[in-house]
Amino acid sequence: MSAEQHPVLEVENLAVEYRRGRRRTRAVENVSFDIADGETLGLVGESGSGKSTIGKAILGLAPVTEGIIRYRGTDVSSLTRAQRRALTRDVQVIFQDPHSSLDPTKPIGYSIAEPVQIHEPAPKAVVRERVYEMLCRVGLSEDAAQRFPAQFSGGQKQRIAIARALILAPKLVVCDEPVSALDLSIQAEVINLMAELQRETGASYLFISHDLSIVHYLSDRIVVLKGGHVVERGSAEEIYRDPQQDYTRLLLDAAPVPDPVVQARRTAAREKAGLSARTDAIASSIR
Ligand code: ADP
């Protein structure tokens, strides 16, 4: 089988254990899933359930204690130097906090151009054109390139981080709570933008969020995590319409309902279960 015939990503029996001195935390245990070309896999669970750890393990930022992560059929722990370089081009990330990918001391055009300079160096004018094109695709104007991160709103900064993540046309984007820090009205805009760019580029997304109502909009399939374990999985429609676990139902109940009595009951149930209450007006704005 050629590399292109394999899924973009396969995670098989992944376990991640953090060690700090003699203290060990088993953050993820026996997690398996794959992601096909152009597919969005949603990873949902309460805070501390291991979602970010899985994203980090895929990016090589958390230790793979057991199991295998394969990119296009090749175990990422046994890549040659050239393959590792290709992987850092093909797999990009969008974090919750865009500050982490934008240098506050540099105009944002610099940060968007950086992956191109590293992986596909070209004459200055060519790189500049690619940056302008990308700015336009995320809904910003060319003159934004000269401005600094502090001059943009949170939503604009996340658009800039998306431009930087997508400029090399990656095959897979790990999106770790990409809209959780944004105002509700802006969340919908950014989700719609991500969906639009995915349709244009064919990239696959691993979409990580604690919020099932958001995950469901973008995802084809969903994996539900609790305490580092997979507790439920299925198509986005199945998980959203007919969750089998009470835990998943509680994650779903984060979405608002128009009836204040029902909403209060759901909020109380969530609080009793230790899940943070959150009102959410985003659903109606997502296309
Ligand atoms: P989530 O993204 O679902 O909120 P995380 O993957 O961040 O969950 O965390 C899963 C578990 O691993 C938690 O118990 C957390 O405290 C622990 N953890 C996360 N990062 C580290 C780390 N660097 N060192 C030790 N423990 C960690």
Short mmCIF file of C-alpha atoms and ligand atoms in Angstrom, two decimals:
data_model
loop_
_atom_site.label_atom_id
_atom_site.label_comp_id
_atom_site.label_asym_id
_atom_site.label_seq_id
_atom_site.Cartn_x
_atom_site.Cartn_y
_atom_site.Cartn_z
CA MET A 1 0.00 0.00 0.00
CA SER A 2 1.42 3.44 -0.89
CA ALA A 3 1.58 6.17 1.77
CA GLU A 4 -1.35 8.05 0.18
CA GLN A 5 -3.63 5.03 0.65
CA HIS A 6 -3.16 5.03 4.43
CA PRO A 7 -5.30 7.24 6.66
CA VAL A 8 -3.61 10.57 7.40
CA LEU A 9 -3.34 9.57 11.04
CA GLU A 10 -3.74 6.36 13.02
CA VAL A 11 -3.51 6.32 16.81
CA GLU A 12 -3.33 2.81 18.21
CA ASN A 13 -3.60 1.91 21.92
CA LEU A 14 -1.97 5.18 22.94
CA ALA A 15 -0.96 5.66 26.56
CA VAL A 16 0.75 8.78 27.87
CA GLU A 17 2.28 8.95 31.31
CA TYR A 18 3.77 12.16 32.67
CA ARG A 19 6.60 11.80 35.16
CA ARG A 20 7.65 14.53 37.51
CA GLY A 21 10.28 13.24 39.92
CA ARG A 22 8.72 10.11 41.40
CA ARG A 23 5.20 11.27 40.64
CA ARG A 24 3.51 9.63 37.68
CA THR A 25 0.27 10.73 36.00
CA ARG A 26 -1.34 8.36 33.55
CA ALA A 27 -3.12 11.00 31.46
CA VAL A 28 -4.22 8.80 28.52
CA GLU A 29 -4.83 5.05 28.37
CA ASN A 30 -5.53 2.71 25.46
CA VAL A 31 -6.84 5.35 23.04
CA SER A 32 -7.29 4.40 19.39
CA PHE A 33 -8.74 6.28 16.41
CA ASP A 34 -7.88 7.23 12.86
CA ILE A 35 -8.51 10.25 10.68
CA ALA A 36 -9.15 10.05 6.92
CA ASP A 37 -8.31 12.66 4.29
CA GLY A 38 -10.50 15.74 4.59
CA GLU A 39 -12.20 14.37 7.69
CA THR A 40 -12.74 16.13 11.02
CA LEU A 41 -12.50 13.98 14.09
CA GLY A 42 -13.87 15.62 17.22
CA LEU A 43 -12.24 14.83 20.54
CA VAL A 44 -14.50 15.87 23.36
CA GLY A 45 -14.43 15.50 27.15
CA GLU A 46 -14.43 17.45 30.38
CA SER A 47 -11.35 19.40 31.50
CA GLY A 48 -8.50 17.05 32.46
CA SER A 49 -9.86 14.12 30.40
CA GLY A 50 -6.68 13.92 28.29
CA LYS A 51 -7.69 15.74 25.10
CA SER A 52 -4.72 18.11 24.89
CA THR A 53 -2.34 15.34 25.86
CA ILE A 54 -3.43 13.33 22.80
CA GLY A 55 -2.95 16.40 20.57
CA LYS A 56 0.48 16.96 22.08
CA ALA A 57 1.49 13.32 21.63
CA ILE A 58 0.59 13.60 17.92
CA LEU A 59 2.73 16.74 17.67
CA GLY A 60 5.64 15.06 19.48
CA LEU A 61 5.18 17.30 22.54
CA ALA A 62 4.07 14.61 25.01
CA PRO A 63 5.68 11.21 25.64
CA VAL A 64 4.18 8.15 23.92
CA THR A 65 4.45 5.65 26.78
CA GLU A 66 2.62 2.85 24.96
CA GLY A 67 1.05 2.39 21.56
CA ILE A 68 1.78 3.76 18.11
CA ILE A 69 1.02 6.96 16.23
CA ARG A 70 1.23 6.53 12.46
CA TYR A 71 1.29 9.31 9.91
CA ARG A 72 0.40 7.96 6.45
CA GLY A 73 1.15 4.46 7.67
CA THR A 74 4.59 5.21 9.17
CA ASP A 75 5.27 5.06 12.91
CA VAL A 76 6.23 8.64 13.83
CA SER A 77 8.75 7.39 16.39
CA SER A 78 10.85 5.82 13.64
CA LEU A 79 10.94 8.57 11.01
CA THR A 80 14.06 9.49 9.07
CA ARG A 81 15.20 13.10 9.30
CA ALA A 82 13.60 13.92 5.94
CA GLN A 83 10.31 12.29 6.97
CA ARG A 84 10.30 14.20 10.28
CA ARG A 85 10.82 17.44 8.39
CA ALA A 86 7.92 16.61 6.08
CA LEU A 87 5.79 15.83 9.13
CA THR A 88 6.47 19.22 10.70
CA ARG A 89 5.27 20.78 7.44
CA ASP A 90 2.23 18.53 6.95
CA VAL A 91 0.90 18.59 10.53
CA GLN A 92 0.12 22.03 11.96
CA VAL A 93 -1.57 23.24 15.11
CA ILE A 94 -3.99 25.93 16.22
CA PHE A 95 -4.02 26.54 19.99
CA GLN A 96 -6.65 28.15 22.17
CA ASP A 97 -4.36 31.09 22.81
CA PRO A 98 -3.08 32.64 19.56
CA HIS A 99 -0.35 34.47 21.51
CA SER A 100 1.57 31.22 21.62
CA SER A 101 2.08 31.20 17.84
CA LEU A 102 2.49 34.95 17.30
CA ASP A 103 5.68 36.80 18.26
CA PRO A 104 4.54 40.06 19.94
CA THR A 105 7.71 41.84 18.77
CA LYS A 106 7.19 41.07 15.06
CA PRO A 107 4.59 42.30 12.53
CA ILE A 108 2.09 39.53 11.93
CA GLY A 109 3.18 39.19 8.29
CA TYR A 110 6.45 37.85 9.66
CA SER A 111 4.74 35.17 11.75
CA ILE A 112 2.53 34.05 8.86
CA ALA A 113 5.54 33.90 6.52
CA GLU A 114 7.75 31.98 8.96
CA PRO A 115 6.60 28.43 8.07
CA VAL A 116 7.15 29.26 4.38
CA GLN A 117 10.65 30.60 5.08
CA ILE A 118 11.48 27.37 6.93
CA HIS A 119 9.93 24.80 4.60
CA GLU A 120 9.51 26.39 1.17
CA PRO A 121 11.96 29.32 0.96
CA ALA A 122 11.30 31.63 -2.00
CA PRO A 123 12.16 35.19 -3.08
CA LYS A 124 10.78 37.88 -0.75
CA ALA A 125 8.13 39.09 -3.21
CA VAL A 126 6.78 35.56 -3.70
CA VAL A 127 6.52 34.95 0.06
CA ARG A 128 4.84 38.35 0.51
CA GLU A 129 2.22 37.43 -2.12
CA ARG A 130 1.50 34.13 -0.32
CA VAL A 131 1.06 36.02 2.97
CA TYR A 132 -1.32 38.55 1.33
CA GLU A 133 -3.33 35.74 -0.24
CA MET A 134 -3.61 33.94 3.10
CA LEU A 135 -4.63 37.14 4.91
CA CYS A 136 -7.36 37.62 2.34
CA ARG A 137 -8.57 34.03 2.81
CA VAL A 138 -8.97 34.55 6.55
CA GLY A 139 -10.84 37.83 5.99
CA LEU A 140 -8.08 40.36 6.76
CA SER A 141 -6.63 43.03 4.50
CA GLU A 142 -3.08 43.13 3.10
CA ASP A 143 -2.07 46.10 5.25
CA ALA A 144 -2.65 43.95 8.36
CA ALA A 145 0.72 42.31 7.56
CA GLN A 146 2.63 45.36 8.85
CA ARG A 147 0.79 45.55 12.18
CA PHE A 148 1.71 43.89 15.50
CA PRO A 149 -0.32 41.24 17.38
CA ALA A 150 -1.33 43.71 20.12
CA GLN A 151 -3.16 45.79 17.48
CA PHE A 152 -5.70 43.00 16.80
CA SER A 153 -8.74 41.69 18.67
CA GLY A 154 -8.83 38.11 20.01
CA GLY A 155 -10.88 36.89 17.04
CA GLN A 156 -8.55 38.59 14.54
CA LYS A 157 -5.52 37.07 16.27
CA GLN A 158 -7.07 33.62 15.94
CA ARG A 159 -7.65 34.31 12.22
CA ILE A 160 -3.95 35.20 11.97
CA ALA A 161 -2.99 31.98 13.78
CA ILE A 162 -5.19 30.05 11.32
CA ALA A 163 -3.46 31.80 8.39
CA ARG A 164 -0.09 30.76 9.79
CA ALA A 165 -1.25 27.16 10.36
CA LEU A 166 -2.74 26.78 6.86
CA ILE A 167 -0.24 28.64 4.67
CA LEU A 168 1.68 25.44 3.84
CA ALA A 169 -1.54 23.58 2.96
CA PRO A 170 -1.06 21.02 5.75
CA LYS A 171 -2.65 17.57 5.58
CA LEU A 172 -3.66 17.56 9.25
CA VAL A 173 -4.39 20.40 11.66
CA VAL A 174 -4.60 19.74 15.39
CA CYS A 175 -7.10 22.34 16.62
CA ASP A 176 -6.89 22.49 20.43
CA GLU A 177 -9.87 24.46 21.81
CA PRO A 178 -9.42 26.99 18.97
CA VAL A 179 -12.49 29.07 19.81
CA SER A 180 -12.85 28.56 23.57
CA ALA A 181 -11.21 31.88 24.49
CA LEU A 182 -13.32 33.92 22.07
CA ASP A 183 -16.58 35.81 22.60
CA LEU A 184 -19.59 33.71 21.62
CA SER A 185 -20.42 35.83 18.53
CA ILE A 186 -16.82 35.51 17.30
CA GLN A 187 -16.70 31.75 17.94
CA ALA A 188 -19.26 31.16 15.19
CA GLU A 189 -17.30 33.31 12.72
CA VAL A 190 -14.09 31.41 13.35
CA ILE A 191 -15.82 28.00 13.17
CA ASN A 192 -17.38 28.96 9.84
CA LEU A 193 -14.00 30.14 8.57
CA MET A 194 -12.34 26.87 9.58
CA ALA A 195 -15.06 24.86 7.83
CA GLU A 196 -14.72 26.98 4.67
CA LEU A 197 -10.92 26.63 4.59
CA GLN A 198 -11.24 22.88 5.09
CA ARG A 199 -13.56 22.63 2.08
CA GLU A 200 -11.04 24.61 0.01
CA THR A 201 -7.88 22.78 1.11
CA GLY A 202 -9.08 19.24 1.91
CA ALA A 203 -7.11 19.28 5.19
CA SER A 204 -8.08 16.88 7.98
CA TYR A 205 -8.79 18.32 11.42
CA LEU A 206 -8.46 16.86 14.89
CA PHE A 207 -10.86 19.20 16.65
CA ILE A 208 -10.42 19.22 20.43
CA SER A 209 -13.00 20.87 22.67
CA HIS A 210 -14.84 20.45 25.95
CA ASP A 211 -17.96 21.72 24.17
CA LEU A 212 -19.90 19.02 22.34
CA SER A 213 -22.27 21.52 20.78
CA ILE A 214 -19.33 23.08 18.91
CA VAL A 215 -17.52 19.82 18.16
CA HIS A 216 -20.66 18.42 16.56
CA TYR A 217 -20.86 21.25 13.99
CA LEU A 218 -17.44 20.59 12.49
CA SER A 219 -16.95 16.87 13.07
CA ASP A 220 -17.69 13.84 10.94
CA ARG A 221 -16.99 11.46 13.81
CA ILE A 222 -16.58 12.06 17.53
CA VAL A 223 -14.55 10.32 20.22
CA VAL A 224 -15.60 11.01 23.83
CA LEU A 225 -12.91 10.94 26.53
CA LYS A 226 -13.21 10.60 30.27
CA GLY A 227 -10.29 10.20 32.64
CA GLY A 228 -7.95 9.45 29.72
CA HIS A 229 -10.16 6.63 28.35
CA VAL A 230 -12.49 6.53 25.36
CA VAL A 231 -16.02 6.10 26.75
CA GLU A 232 -18.03 6.55 23.56
CA ARG A 233 -17.48 7.00 19.83
CA GLY A 234 -19.59 7.32 16.72
CA SER A 235 -20.69 9.59 13.91
CA ALA A 236 -21.19 13.21 14.97
CA GLU A 237 -24.90 12.85 14.32
CA GLU A 238 -25.20 9.69 16.46
CA ILE A 239 -23.30 11.17 19.40
CA TYR A 240 -25.22 14.44 19.21
CA ARG A 241 -28.71 13.01 18.69
CA ASP A 242 -28.49 9.83 20.72
CA PRO A 243 -25.61 9.73 23.21
CA GLN A 244 -25.37 6.38 25.00
CA GLN A 245 -23.50 7.52 28.10
CA ASP A 246 -24.82 9.85 30.82
CA TYR A 247 -21.41 11.53 30.78
CA THR A 248 -21.76 12.40 27.07
CA ARG A 249 -25.30 13.59 27.65
CA LEU A 250 -23.98 16.00 30.27
CA LEU A 251 -21.38 17.34 27.83
CA LEU A 252 -24.22 17.87 25.36
CA ASP A 253 -26.32 19.63 27.92
CA ALA A 254 -23.77 22.45 27.85
CA ALA A 255 -25.76 23.70 24.84
CA PRO A 256 -28.51 26.19 25.69
CA VAL A 257 -32.18 25.46 25.52
CA PRO A 258 -34.79 28.20 25.23
CA ASP A 259 -36.74 27.01 28.28
CA PRO A 260 -35.18 28.52 31.45
CA VAL A 261 -36.60 25.75 33.66
CA VAL A 262 -35.02 23.01 31.53
CA GLN A 263 -31.81 25.05 31.34
CA ALA A 264 -31.68 25.39 35.14
CA ARG A 265 -32.23 21.64 35.55
CA ARG A 266 -29.43 20.87 33.08
CA THR A 267 -27.08 23.33 34.76
CA ALA A 268 -27.78 21.77 38.16
CA ALA A 269 -27.15 18.27 36.74
CA ARG A 270 -23.87 19.41 35.20
CA GLU A 271 -22.73 21.05 38.41
CA LYS A 272 -23.63 17.97 40.41
CA ALA A 273 -21.51 15.92 38.01
CA GLY A 274 -18.62 18.36 38.45
CA LEU A 275 -18.83 19.81 34.93
CA SER A 276 -18.55 23.56 34.65
CA ALA A 277 -21.80 25.26 33.71
CA ARG A 278 -21.76 27.29 30.52
CA THR A 279 -24.48 29.08 28.66
CA ASP A 280 -24.02 28.97 24.95
CA ALA A 281 -25.63 31.08 22.30
CA ILE A 282 -23.33 29.97 19.54
CA ALA A 283 -25.44 27.22 18.00
CA SER A 284 -27.78 29.55 16.18
CA SER A 285 -24.93 31.42 14.47
CA ILE A 286 -23.16 28.41 12.99
CA ARG A 287 -24.06 27.64 9.42
P1 ADP B 1 -7.70 18.18 28.80
O1 ADP B 1 -7.02 18.69 27.57
O2 ADP B 1 -8.81 17.22 28.50
O3 ADP B 1 -8.15 19.28 29.71
P2 ADP B 1 -5.03 17.31 29.61
O4 ADP B 1 -4.57 16.44 28.51
O5 ADP B 1 -4.53 18.71 29.65
O6 ADP B 1 -6.64 17.30 29.64
O7 ADP B 1 -4.70 16.64 31.01
C1 ADP B 1 -4.96 15.26 31.30
C2 ADP B 1 -4.34 14.91 32.65
O8 ADP B 1 -2.93 14.98 32.57
C3 ADP B 1 -4.74 15.85 33.78
O9 ADP B 1 -4.86 15.09 34.95
C4 ADP B 1 -3.57 16.81 33.87
O10 ADP B 1 -3.45 17.32 35.17
C5 ADP B 1 -2.40 15.91 33.52
N1 ADP B 1 -1.30 16.64 32.86
C6 ADP B 1 -1.39 17.38 31.72
N2 ADP B 1 -0.18 17.89 31.38
C7 ADP B 1 0.70 17.45 32.33
C8 ADP B 1 2.12 17.63 32.56
N3 ADP B 1 2.86 18.34 31.70
N4 ADP B 1 2.66 17.02 33.62
C9 ADP B 1 1.92 16.28 34.48
N5 ADP B 1 0.58 16.08 34.34
C10 ADP B 1 -0.02 16.64 33.29
#
